[in-house]
mmCIF file with all atom_site columns, C-alpha atoms in Angstrom:
data_model
loop_
_atom_site.group_PDB
_atom_site.id
_atom_site.type_symbol
_atom_site.label_atom_id
_atom_site.label_alt_id
_atom_site.label_comp_id
_atom_site.label_asym_id
_atom_site.label_entity_id
_atom_site.label_seq_id
_atom_site.pdbx_PDB_ins_code
_atom_site.Cartn_x
_atom_site.Cartn_y
_atom_site.Cartn_z
_atom_site.occupancy
_atom_site.B_iso_or_equiv
_atom_site.pdbx_formal_charge
_atom_site.auth_seq_id
_atom_site.auth_comp_id
_atom_site.auth_asym_id
_atom_site.auth_atom_id
_atom_site.pdbx_PDB_model_num
ATOM 1   C CA . MET A 1 1   ? -11.391 -22.548 13.562  1.00 0.00 ? 1   MET A CA 1
ATOM 2   C CA . ILE A 1 2   ? -9.857  -20.360 10.857  1.00 0.00 ? 2   ILE A CA 1
ATOM 3   C CA . GLY A 1 3   ? -9.552  -21.933 7.424   1.00 0.00 ? 3   GLY A CA 1
ATOM 4   C CA . ILE A 1 4   ? -6.822  -20.577 5.145   1.00 0.00 ? 4   ILE A CA 1
ATOM 5   C CA . LEU A 1 5   ? -7.140  -20.936 1.401   1.00 0.00 ? 5   LEU A CA 1
ATOM 6   C CA . VAL A 1 6   ? -4.320  -19.751 -0.847  1.00 0.00 ? 6   VAL A CA 1
ATOM 7   C CA . LYS A 1 7   ? -4.844  -20.851 -4.432  1.00 0.00 ? 7   LYS A CA 1
ATOM 8   C CA . ASP A 1 8   ? -1.331  -20.358 -5.721  1.00 0.00 ? 8   ASP A CA 1
ATOM 9   C CA . ASN A 1 9   ? 1.072   -20.672 -2.744  1.00 0.00 ? 9   ASN A CA 1
ATOM 10  C CA . ARG A 1 10  ? 0.766   -23.463 -0.177  1.00 0.00 ? 10  ARG A CA 1
ATOM 11  C CA . ASP A 1 11  ? 3.947   -22.308 1.622   1.00 0.00 ? 11  ASP A CA 1
ATOM 12  C CA . LEU A 1 12  ? 2.411   -18.893 2.212   1.00 0.00 ? 12  LEU A CA 1
ATOM 13  C CA . ALA A 1 13  ? -0.771  -20.502 3.571   1.00 0.00 ? 13  ALA A CA 1
ATOM 14  C CA . ALA A 1 14  ? 1.277   -22.652 5.972   1.00 0.00 ? 14  ALA A CA 1
ATOM 15  C CA . GLN A 1 15  ? 3.289   -19.643 7.129   1.00 0.00 ? 15  GLN A CA 1
ATOM 16  C CA . LEU A 1 16  ? 0.105   -17.649 7.759   1.00 0.00 ? 16  LEU A CA 1
ATOM 17  C CA . ALA A 1 17  ? -1.342  -20.607 9.725   1.00 0.00 ? 17  ALA A CA 1
ATOM 18  C CA . ASN A 1 18  ? 1.796   -20.617 11.897  1.00 0.00 ? 18  ASN A CA 1
ATOM 19  C CA . HIS A 1 19  ? 1.378   -16.896 12.617  1.00 0.00 ? 19  HIS A CA 1
ATOM 20  C CA . TYR A 1 20  ? -2.230  -17.465 13.631  1.00 0.00 ? 20  TYR A CA 1
ATOM 21  C CA . GLN A 1 21  ? -1.073  -20.143 16.065  1.00 0.00 ? 21  GLN A CA 1
ATOM 22  C CA . LEU A 1 22  ? 1.326   -17.617 17.639  1.00 0.00 ? 22  LEU A CA 1
ATOM 23  C CA . PHE A 1 23  ? -1.811  -15.635 18.507  1.00 0.00 ? 23  PHE A CA 1
ATOM 24  C CA . ASN A 1 24  ? -3.442  -18.801 19.963  1.00 0.00 ? 24  ASN A CA 1
ATOM 25  C CA . LEU A 1 25  ? -5.870  -19.003 17.065  1.00 0.00 ? 25  LEU A CA 1
ATOM 26  C CA . SER A 1 26  ? -6.736  -22.417 15.669  1.00 0.00 ? 26  SER A CA 1
ATOM 27  C CA . ALA A 1 27  ? -5.945  -22.322 11.947  1.00 0.00 ? 27  ALA A CA 1
ATOM 28  C CA . HIS A 1 28  ? -5.808  -24.966 9.256   1.00 0.00 ? 28  HIS A CA 1
ATOM 29  C CA . VAL A 1 29  ? -4.720  -24.788 5.613   1.00 0.00 ? 29  VAL A CA 1
ATOM 30  C CA . ILE A 1 30  ? -7.419  -26.080 3.273   1.00 0.00 ? 30  ILE A CA 1
ATOM 31  C CA . GLU A 1 31  ? -7.008  -27.128 -0.335  1.00 0.00 ? 31  GLU A CA 1
ATOM 32  C CA . SER A 1 32  ? -10.558 -26.460 -1.519  1.00 0.00 ? 32  SER A CA 1
ATOM 33  C CA . LEU A 1 33  ? -13.817 -24.863 -0.403  1.00 0.00 ? 33  LEU A CA 1
ATOM 34  C CA . GLU A 1 34  ? -15.381 -28.265 0.164   1.00 0.00 ? 34  GLU A CA 1
ATOM 35  C CA . GLU A 1 35  ? -12.789 -29.280 2.751   1.00 0.00 ? 35  GLU A CA 1
ATOM 36  C CA . GLN A 1 36  ? -13.856 -28.912 6.431   1.00 0.00 ? 36  GLN A CA 1
ATOM 37  C CA . ARG A 1 37  ? -16.333 -26.170 5.588   1.00 0.00 ? 37  ARG A CA 1
ATOM 38  C CA . SER A 1 38  ? -18.651 -27.024 8.461   1.00 0.00 ? 38  SER A CA 1
ATOM 39  C CA . GLU A 1 39  ? -15.841 -26.605 11.024  1.00 0.00 ? 39  GLU A CA 1
ATOM 40  C CA . ILE A 1 40  ? -14.630 -23.226 9.771   1.00 0.00 ? 40  ILE A CA 1
ATOM 41  C CA . ASP A 1 41  ? -15.776 -20.106 11.663  1.00 0.00 ? 41  ASP A CA 1
ATOM 42  C CA . LEU A 1 42  ? -13.815 -17.682 9.488   1.00 0.00 ? 42  LEU A CA 1
ATOM 43  C CA . LEU A 1 43  ? -12.335 -18.365 6.064   1.00 0.00 ? 43  LEU A CA 1
ATOM 44  C CA . VAL A 1 44  ? -9.239  -16.381 5.077   1.00 0.00 ? 44  VAL A CA 1
ATOM 45  C CA . VAL A 1 45  ? -8.644  -16.325 1.317   1.00 0.00 ? 45  VAL A CA 1
ATOM 46  C CA . VAL A 1 46  ? -5.383  -14.932 -0.046  1.00 0.00 ? 46  VAL A CA 1
ATOM 47  C CA . ASN A 1 47  ? -5.426  -13.603 -3.625  1.00 0.00 ? 47  ASN A CA 1
ATOM 48  C CA . ALA A 1 48  ? -8.867  -14.920 -4.526  1.00 0.00 ? 48  ALA A CA 1
ATOM 49  C CA . GLY A 1 49  ? -8.970  -13.125 -7.876  1.00 0.00 ? 49  GLY A CA 1
ATOM 50  C CA . THR A 1 50  ? -11.911 -14.191 -10.029 1.00 0.00 ? 50  THR A CA 1
ATOM 51  C CA . PHE A 1 51  ? -12.503 -17.095 -7.625  1.00 0.00 ? 51  PHE A CA 1
ATOM 52  C CA . GLY A 1 52  ? -13.659 -14.476 -5.076  1.00 0.00 ? 52  GLY A CA 1
ATOM 53  C CA . SER A 1 53  ? -17.134 -14.188 -6.615  1.00 0.00 ? 53  SER A CA 1
ATOM 54  C CA . GLN A 1 54  ? -17.714 -17.914 -6.212  1.00 0.00 ? 54  GLN A CA 1
ATOM 55  C CA . ILE A 1 55  ? -16.456 -17.843 -2.594  1.00 0.00 ? 55  ILE A CA 1
ATOM 56  C CA . ASN A 1 56  ? -18.644 -14.791 -1.897  1.00 0.00 ? 56  ASN A CA 1
ATOM 57  C CA . GLN A 1 57  ? -21.830 -16.509 -3.097  1.00 0.00 ? 57  GLN A CA 1
ATOM 58  C CA . LEU A 1 58  ? -21.037 -19.788 -1.306  1.00 0.00 ? 58  LEU A CA 1
ATOM 59  C CA . MET A 1 59  ? -20.225 -18.138 2.041   1.00 0.00 ? 59  MET A CA 1
ATOM 60  C CA . ARG A 1 60  ? -23.358 -15.943 1.866   1.00 0.00 ? 60  ARG A CA 1
ATOM 61  C CA . LYS A 1 61  ? -25.452 -19.033 1.130   1.00 0.00 ? 61  LYS A CA 1
ATOM 62  C CA . GLU A 1 62  ? -23.932 -20.927 4.077   1.00 0.00 ? 62  GLU A CA 1
ATOM 63  C CA . GLY A 1 63  ? -24.139 -17.941 6.443   1.00 0.00 ? 63  GLY A CA 1
ATOM 64  C CA . LYS A 1 64  ? -20.373 -17.787 7.120   1.00 0.00 ? 64  LYS A CA 1
ATOM 65  C CA . ARG A 1 65  ? -17.872 -14.943 7.379   1.00 0.00 ? 65  ARG A CA 1
ATOM 66  C CA . TRP A 1 66  ? -14.736 -14.653 5.312   1.00 0.00 ? 66  TRP A CA 1
ATOM 67  C CA . LEU A 1 67  ? -11.755 -12.350 4.936   1.00 0.00 ? 67  LEU A CA 1
ATOM 68  C CA . HIS A 1 68  ? -10.113 -11.490 1.648   1.00 0.00 ? 68  HIS A CA 1
ATOM 69  C CA . VAL A 1 69  ? -6.410  -10.723 1.676   1.00 0.00 ? 69  VAL A CA 1
ATOM 70  C CA . LEU A 1 70  ? -4.679  -9.370  -1.394  1.00 0.00 ? 70  LEU A CA 1
ATOM 71  C CA . TRP A 1 71  ? -0.936  -9.908  -1.363  1.00 0.00 ? 71  TRP A CA 1
ATOM 72  C CA . ASP A 1 72  ? 1.232   -8.130  -3.947  1.00 0.00 ? 72  ASP A CA 1
ATOM 73  C CA . ARG A 1 73  ? 5.025   -7.688  -3.804  1.00 0.00 ? 73  ARG A CA 1
ATOM 74  C CA . GLY A 1 74  ? 5.445   -6.259  -0.341  1.00 0.00 ? 74  GLY A CA 1
ATOM 75  C CA . ARG A 1 75  ? 1.963   -4.768  -0.062  1.00 0.00 ? 75  ARG A CA 1
ATOM 76  C CA . VAL A 1 76  ? -1.018  -6.311  1.687   1.00 0.00 ? 76  VAL A CA 1
ATOM 77  C CA . LEU A 1 77  ? -4.690  -5.337  1.451   1.00 0.00 ? 77  LEU A CA 1
ATOM 78  C CA . ALA A 1 78  ? -6.750  -7.031  4.163   1.00 0.00 ? 78  ALA A CA 1
ATOM 79  C CA . GLY A 1 79  ? -10.445 -6.713  4.829   1.00 0.00 ? 79  GLY A CA 1
ATOM 80  C CA . PRO A 1 80  ? -13.168 -6.089  5.316   1.00 0.00 ? 80  PRO A CA 1
ATOM 81  C CA . VAL A 1 81  ? -14.531 -9.260  6.884   1.00 0.00 ? 81  VAL A CA 1
ATOM 82  C CA . PHE A 1 82  ? -17.506 -10.173 4.713   1.00 0.00 ? 82  PHE A CA 1
ATOM 83  C CA . HIS A 1 83  ? -20.639 -11.137 6.654   1.00 0.00 ? 83  HIS A CA 1
ATOM 84  C CA . PRO A 1 84  ? -23.416 -13.179 5.035   1.00 0.00 ? 84  PRO A CA 1
ATOM 85  C CA . THR A 1 85  ? -26.213 -10.719 5.849   1.00 0.00 ? 85  THR A CA 1
ATOM 86  C CA . GLU A 1 86  ? -24.726 -7.331  6.739   1.00 0.00 ? 86  GLU A CA 1
ATOM 87  C CA . GLY A 1 87  ? -22.332 -4.829  5.282   1.00 0.00 ? 87  GLY A CA 1
ATOM 88  C CA . PRO A 1 88  ? -20.753 -4.989  1.840   1.00 0.00 ? 88  PRO A CA 1
ATOM 89  C CA . CYS A 1 89  ? -19.893 -8.203  0.028   1.00 0.00 ? 89  CYS A CA 1
ATOM 90  C CA . PHE A 1 90  ? -16.924 -9.112  -2.174  1.00 0.00 ? 90  PHE A CA 1
ATOM 91  C CA . GLU A 1 91  ? -18.773 -7.889  -5.281  1.00 0.00 ? 91  GLU A CA 1
ATOM 92  C CA . CYS A 1 92  ? -19.237 -4.469  -3.647  1.00 0.00 ? 92  CYS A CA 1
ATOM 93  C CA . LEU A 1 93  ? -15.493 -4.327  -2.927  1.00 0.00 ? 93  LEU A CA 1
ATOM 94  C CA . SER A 1 94  ? -14.653 -5.368  -6.486  1.00 0.00 ? 94  SER A CA 1
ATOM 95  C CA . LEU A 1 95  ? -17.001 -2.778  -7.973  1.00 0.00 ? 95  LEU A CA 1
ATOM 96  C CA . ARG A 1 96  ? -15.599 -0.004  -5.772  1.00 0.00 ? 96  ARG A CA 1
ATOM 97  C CA . MET A 1 97  ? -11.987 -0.993  -6.449  1.00 0.00 ? 97  MET A CA 1
ATOM 98  C CA . LYS A 1 98  ? -12.609 -0.932  -10.208 1.00 0.00 ? 98  LYS A CA 1
ATOM 99  C CA . ALA A 1 99  ? -14.285 2.464   -9.943  1.00 0.00 ? 99  ALA A CA 1
ATOM 100 C CA . ASN A 1 100 ? -11.942 4.187   -7.473  1.00 0.00 ? 100 ASN A CA 1
ATOM 101 C CA . MET A 1 101 ? -8.471  2.669   -7.556  1.00 0.00 ? 101 MET A CA 1
ATOM 102 C CA . VAL A 1 102 ? -5.974  4.543   -9.666  1.00 0.00 ? 102 VAL A CA 1
ATOM 103 C CA . GLU A 1 103 ? -3.988  2.356   -12.028 1.00 0.00 ? 103 GLU A CA 1
ATOM 104 C CA . GLU A 1 104 ? -0.543  1.927   -10.452 1.00 0.00 ? 104 GLU A CA 1
ATOM 105 C CA . PRO A 1 105 ? 2.719   1.260   -12.212 1.00 0.00 ? 105 PRO A CA 1
ATOM 106 C CA . GLU A 1 106 ? 3.917   -2.303  -11.718 1.00 0.00 ? 106 GLU A CA 1
ATOM 107 C CA . ARG A 1 107 ? 5.433   -2.801  -8.282  1.00 0.00 ? 107 ARG A CA 1
ATOM 108 C CA . PRO A 1 108 ? 9.155   -3.566  -8.114  1.00 0.00 ? 108 PRO A CA 1
ATOM 109 C CA . GLU A 1 109 ? 10.387  -7.033  -7.231  1.00 0.00 ? 109 GLU A CA 1
ATOM 110 C CA . ILE A 1 110 ? 11.328  -7.463  -3.584  1.00 0.00 ? 110 ILE A CA 1
ATOM 111 C CA . PRO A 1 111 ? 15.086  -7.989  -3.215  1.00 0.00 ? 111 PRO A CA 1
ATOM 112 C CA . GLU A 1 112 ? 15.766  -11.627 -2.320  1.00 0.00 ? 112 GLU A CA 1
ATOM 113 C CA . CYS A 1 113 ? 17.540  -10.612 0.917   1.00 0.00 ? 113 CYS A CA 1
ATOM 114 C CA . LEU A 1 114 ? 14.323  -8.892  2.147   1.00 0.00 ? 114 LEU A CA 1
ATOM 115 C CA . GLU A 1 115 ? 11.706  -11.316 0.843   1.00 0.00 ? 115 GLU A CA 1
ATOM 116 C CA . GLU A 1 116 ? 11.450  -13.520 3.946   1.00 0.00 ? 116 GLU A CA 1
ATOM 117 C CA . ASN A 1 117 ? 11.327  -10.568 6.371   1.00 0.00 ? 117 ASN A CA 1
ATOM 118 C CA . VAL A 1 118 ? 8.646   -8.783  4.317   1.00 0.00 ? 118 VAL A CA 1
ATOM 119 C CA . ARG A 1 119 ? 6.574   -11.975 4.140   1.00 0.00 ? 119 ARG A CA 1
ATOM 120 C CA . ARG A 1 120 ? 6.878   -12.416 7.922   1.00 0.00 ? 120 ARG A CA 1
ATOM 121 C CA . MET A 1 121 ? 5.727   -8.831  8.538   1.00 0.00 ? 121 MET A CA 1
ATOM 122 C CA . MET A 1 122 ? 2.778   -9.282  6.191   1.00 0.00 ? 122 MET A CA 1
ATOM 123 C CA . CYS A 1 123 ? 1.746   -12.498 7.984   1.00 0.00 ? 123 CYS A CA 1
ATOM 124 C CA . ASP A 1 124 ? 2.065   -10.714 11.339  1.00 0.00 ? 124 ASP A CA 1
ATOM 125 C CA . ALA A 1 125 ? -0.151  -7.822  10.223  1.00 0.00 ? 125 ALA A CA 1
ATOM 126 C CA . VAL A 1 126 ? -2.886  -10.120 8.884   1.00 0.00 ? 126 VAL A CA 1
ATOM 127 C CA . ALA A 1 127 ? -2.707  -12.418 11.948  1.00 0.00 ? 127 ALA A CA 1
ATOM 128 C CA . LEU A 1 128 ? -2.852  -9.471  14.374  1.00 0.00 ? 128 LEU A CA 1
ATOM 129 C CA . GLU A 1 129 ? -5.894  -7.928  12.661  1.00 0.00 ? 129 GLU A CA 1
ATOM 130 C CA . THR A 1 130 ? -7.628  -11.316 12.567  1.00 0.00 ? 130 THR A CA 1
ATOM 131 C CA . TYR A 1 131 ? -6.830  -11.886 16.252  1.00 0.00 ? 131 TYR A CA 1
ATOM 132 C CA . LYS A 1 132 ? -8.352  -8.518  17.167  1.00 0.00 ? 132 LYS A CA 1
ATOM 133 C CA . PHE A 1 133 ? -11.440 -9.307  15.120  1.00 0.00 ? 133 PHE A CA 1
ATOM 134 C CA . VAL A 1 134 ? -11.979 -12.863 16.403  1.00 0.00 ? 134 VAL A CA 1
ATOM 135 C CA . SER A 1 135 ? -11.049 -12.356 20.075  1.00 0.00 ? 135 SER A CA 1
ATOM 136 C CA . LYS A 1 136 ? -12.599 -8.899  20.518  1.00 0.00 ? 136 LYS A CA 1
ATOM 137 C CA . ASP A 1 137 ? -9.559  -8.185  22.768  1.00 0.00 ? 137 ASP A CA 1
ATOM 138 C CA . HIS A 1 138 ? -9.592  -4.381  22.753  1.00 0.00 ? 138 HIS A CA 1
ATOM 139 C CA . ARG A 1 139 ? -6.323  -4.105  24.652  1.00 0.00 ? 139 ARG A CA 1
ATOM 140 C CA . ALA A 1 140 ? -4.681  -4.379  21.237  1.00 0.00 ? 140 ALA A CA 1
ATOM 141 C CA . GLY A 1 141 ? -7.124  -1.885  19.727  1.00 0.00 ? 141 GLY A CA 1
ATOM 142 C CA . ALA A 1 142 ? -10.172 -2.415  17.575  1.00 0.00 ? 142 ALA A CA 1
ATOM 143 C CA . ALA A 1 143 ? -9.809  -4.496  14.435  1.00 0.00 ? 143 ALA A CA 1
ATOM 144 C CA . HIS A 1 144 ? -9.552  -2.309  11.364  1.00 0.00 ? 144 HIS A CA 1
ATOM 145 C CA . ILE A 1 145 ? -10.711 -5.153  9.108   1.00 0.00 ? 145 ILE A CA 1
ATOM 146 C CA . THR A 1 146 ? -14.187 -5.236  10.654  1.00 0.00 ? 146 THR A CA 1
ATOM 147 C CA . ASP A 1 147 ? -15.598 -2.806  8.107   1.00 0.00 ? 147 ASP A CA 1
ATOM 148 C CA . GLN A 1 148 ? -12.587 -1.384  6.274   1.00 0.00 ? 148 GLN A CA 1
ATOM 149 C CA . MET A 1 149 ? -9.782  -2.488  4.028   1.00 0.00 ? 149 MET A CA 1
ATOM 150 C CA . LEU A 1 150 ? -6.362  -2.086  5.594   1.00 0.00 ? 150 LEU A CA 1
ATOM 151 C CA . GLU A 1 151 ? -3.543  -1.369  3.147   1.00 0.00 ? 151 GLU A CA 1
ATOM 152 C CA . ILE A 1 152 ? 0.079   -1.633  4.289   1.00 0.00 ? 152 ILE A CA 1
ATOM 153 C CA . ASP A 1 153 ? 3.049   -1.207  1.978   1.00 0.00 ? 153 ASP A CA 1
ATOM 154 C CA . PHE A 1 154 ? 6.025   -2.797  3.724   1.00 0.00 ? 154 PHE A CA 1
ATOM 155 C CA . LEU A 1 155 ? 8.516   -1.415  1.222   1.00 0.00 ? 155 LEU A CA 1
ATOM 156 C CA . THR A 1 156 ? 7.605   2.220   1.910   1.00 0.00 ? 156 THR A CA 1
ATOM 157 C CA . LEU A 1 157 ? 6.267   1.602   5.447   1.00 0.00 ? 157 LEU A CA 1
ATOM 158 C CA . GLU A 1 158 ? 3.035   3.435   4.588   1.00 0.00 ? 158 GLU A CA 1
ATOM 159 C CA . GLY A 1 159 ? -0.432  2.387   5.615   1.00 0.00 ? 159 GLY A CA 1
ATOM 160 C CA . GLU A 1 160 ? -3.962  3.506   4.846   1.00 0.00 ? 160 GLU A CA 1
ATOM 161 C CA . LEU A 1 161 ? -7.515  2.553   5.784   1.00 0.00 ? 161 LEU A CA 1
ATOM 162 C CA . HIS A 1 162 ? -10.162 2.436   3.067   1.00 0.00 ? 162 HIS A CA 1
ATOM 163 C CA . PRO A 1 163 ? -13.832 2.379   4.101   1.00 0.00 ? 163 PRO A CA 1
ATOM 164 C CA . VAL A 1 164 ? -15.798 -0.195  2.108   1.00 0.00 ? 164 VAL A CA 1
ATOM 165 C CA . LEU A 1 165 ? -19.478 0.545   1.665   1.00 0.00 ? 165 LEU A CA 1
ATOM 166 C CA . ARG A 1 166 ? -22.243 -1.577  0.212   1.00 0.00 ? 166 ARG A CA 1
ATOM 167 C CA . VAL A 1 167 ? -23.056 -0.749  -3.416  1.00 0.00 ? 167 VAL A CA 1
ATOM 168 C CA . PRO A 1 168 ? -26.845 -0.244  -3.564  1.00 0.00 ? 168 PRO A CA 1
ATOM 169 C CA . THR A 1 169 ? -27.031 -1.800  -7.038  1.00 0.00 ? 169 THR A CA 1
ATOM 170 C CA . CYS A 1 170 ? -24.716 -4.742  -6.246  1.00 0.00 ? 170 CYS A CA 1
ATOM 171 C CA . PRO A 1 171 ? -26.020 -7.835  -8.053  1.00 0.00 ? 171 PRO A CA 1
ATOM 172 C CA . VAL A 1 172 ? -25.333 -10.026 -4.987  1.00 0.00 ? 172 VAL A CA 1
ATOM 173 C CA . CYS A 1 173 ? -26.286 -7.996  -1.885  1.00 0.00 ? 173 CYS A CA 1
ATOM 174 C CA . GLY A 1 174 ? -27.716 -4.716  -3.206  1.00 0.00 ? 174 GLY A CA 1
ATOM 175 C CA . VAL A 1 175 ? -31.179 -3.487  -2.469  1.00 0.00 ? 175 VAL A CA 1
ATOM 176 C CA . GLU A 1 176 ? -33.376 -3.087  -5.493  1.00 0.00 ? 176 GLU A CA 1
ATOM 177 C CA . THR A 1 177 ? -33.859 0.592   -6.080  1.00 0.00 ? 177 THR A CA 1
ATOM 178 C CA . ARG A 1 178 ? -36.706 2.360   -7.757  1.00 0.00 ? 178 ARG A CA 1
ATOM 179 C CA . ILE A 1 179 ? -36.281 5.319   -9.997  1.00 0.00 ? 179 ILE A CA 1
ATOM 180 C CA . HIS A 1 180 ? -38.502 8.013   -8.583  1.00 0.00 ? 180 HIS A CA 1
ATOM 181 C CA . GLN A 1 181 ? -40.142 10.233  -11.086 1.00 0.00 ? 181 GLN A CA 1
ATOM 182 C CA . TYR A 1 182 ? -40.315 13.808  -9.925  1.00 0.00 ? 182 TYR A CA 1
ATOM 183 C CA . VAL A 1 183 ? -42.584 16.462  -11.344 1.00 0.00 ? 183 VAL A CA 1
ATOM 184 C CA . GLN A 1 184 ? -40.689 18.418  -13.877 1.00 0.00 ? 184 GLN A CA 1
ATOM 185 C CA . PRO A 1 185 ? -42.391 21.830  -14.208 1.00 0.00 ? 185 PRO A CA 1
ATOM 186 C CA . TRP A 1 186 ? -41.023 22.479  -17.670 1.00 0.00 ? 186 TRP A CA 1
ATOM 187 C CA . MET A 1 187 ? -42.663 19.235  -18.848 1.00 0.00 ? 187 MET A CA 1
ATOM 188 C CA . THR A 1 188 ? -46.052 19.919  -17.206 1.00 0.00 ? 188 THR A CA 1
ATOM 189 C CA . ARG A 1 189 ? -48.790 21.714  -19.025 1.00 0.00 ? 189 ARG A CA 1
ATOM 190 C CA . PHE A 1 190 ? -49.304 25.255  -17.708 1.00 0.00 ? 190 PHE A CA 1
ATOM 191 C CA . SER A 1 191 ? -52.938 24.558  -16.777 1.00 0.00 ? 191 SER A CA 1
ATOM 192 C CA . GLU A 1 192 ? -51.833 21.711  -14.400 1.00 0.00 ? 192 GLU A CA 1
ATOM 193 C CA . VAL A 1 193 ? -49.236 23.739  -12.451 1.00 0.00 ? 193 VAL A CA 1
ATOM 194 C CA . GLY A 1 194 ? -50.556 24.634  -9.001  1.00 0.00 ? 194 GLY A CA 1
ATOM 195 C CA . SER A 1 195 ? -53.619 22.391  -9.219  1.00 0.00 ? 195 SER A CA 1
#
């Protein structure tokens, strides 16, 4: 079962659940992380914000996968699916976004006459990618959200894939690294060079 958690918009969560059901995926809107956690195979969290770090640690501890979806005025960023033991985690994504994303001007408001259609297209895109990931049905193509972040701007009809790599020094999933000390000839006494 897919659990859908949207902190600030229950209507959006319900609409996304309906789109999942169109793809024959069992989906249920949950109000909190504690609700039906044992039954959830994949948690979809929309606009996690600072709550994402808490979700990340909890899902890693419980050995469950989750998908972060960022929804912002006609643009959706979906993926990657975070695994408890492999690939990058939410902290890696956050660190890379802070380091690499260019500060954008504020996005325009969606005209009221387009709002429902844009929301429907965004739900379709997220549901389709999730369906491809969960079902492994390659007739529809491979799921982009497996190890990348899919960005679609429905106002400009532009899309882009962003690879998301693990940050070696990530405080949650990073591998401890050692600083290797190399011989620096200019710091070595002349009598020791070549011995």
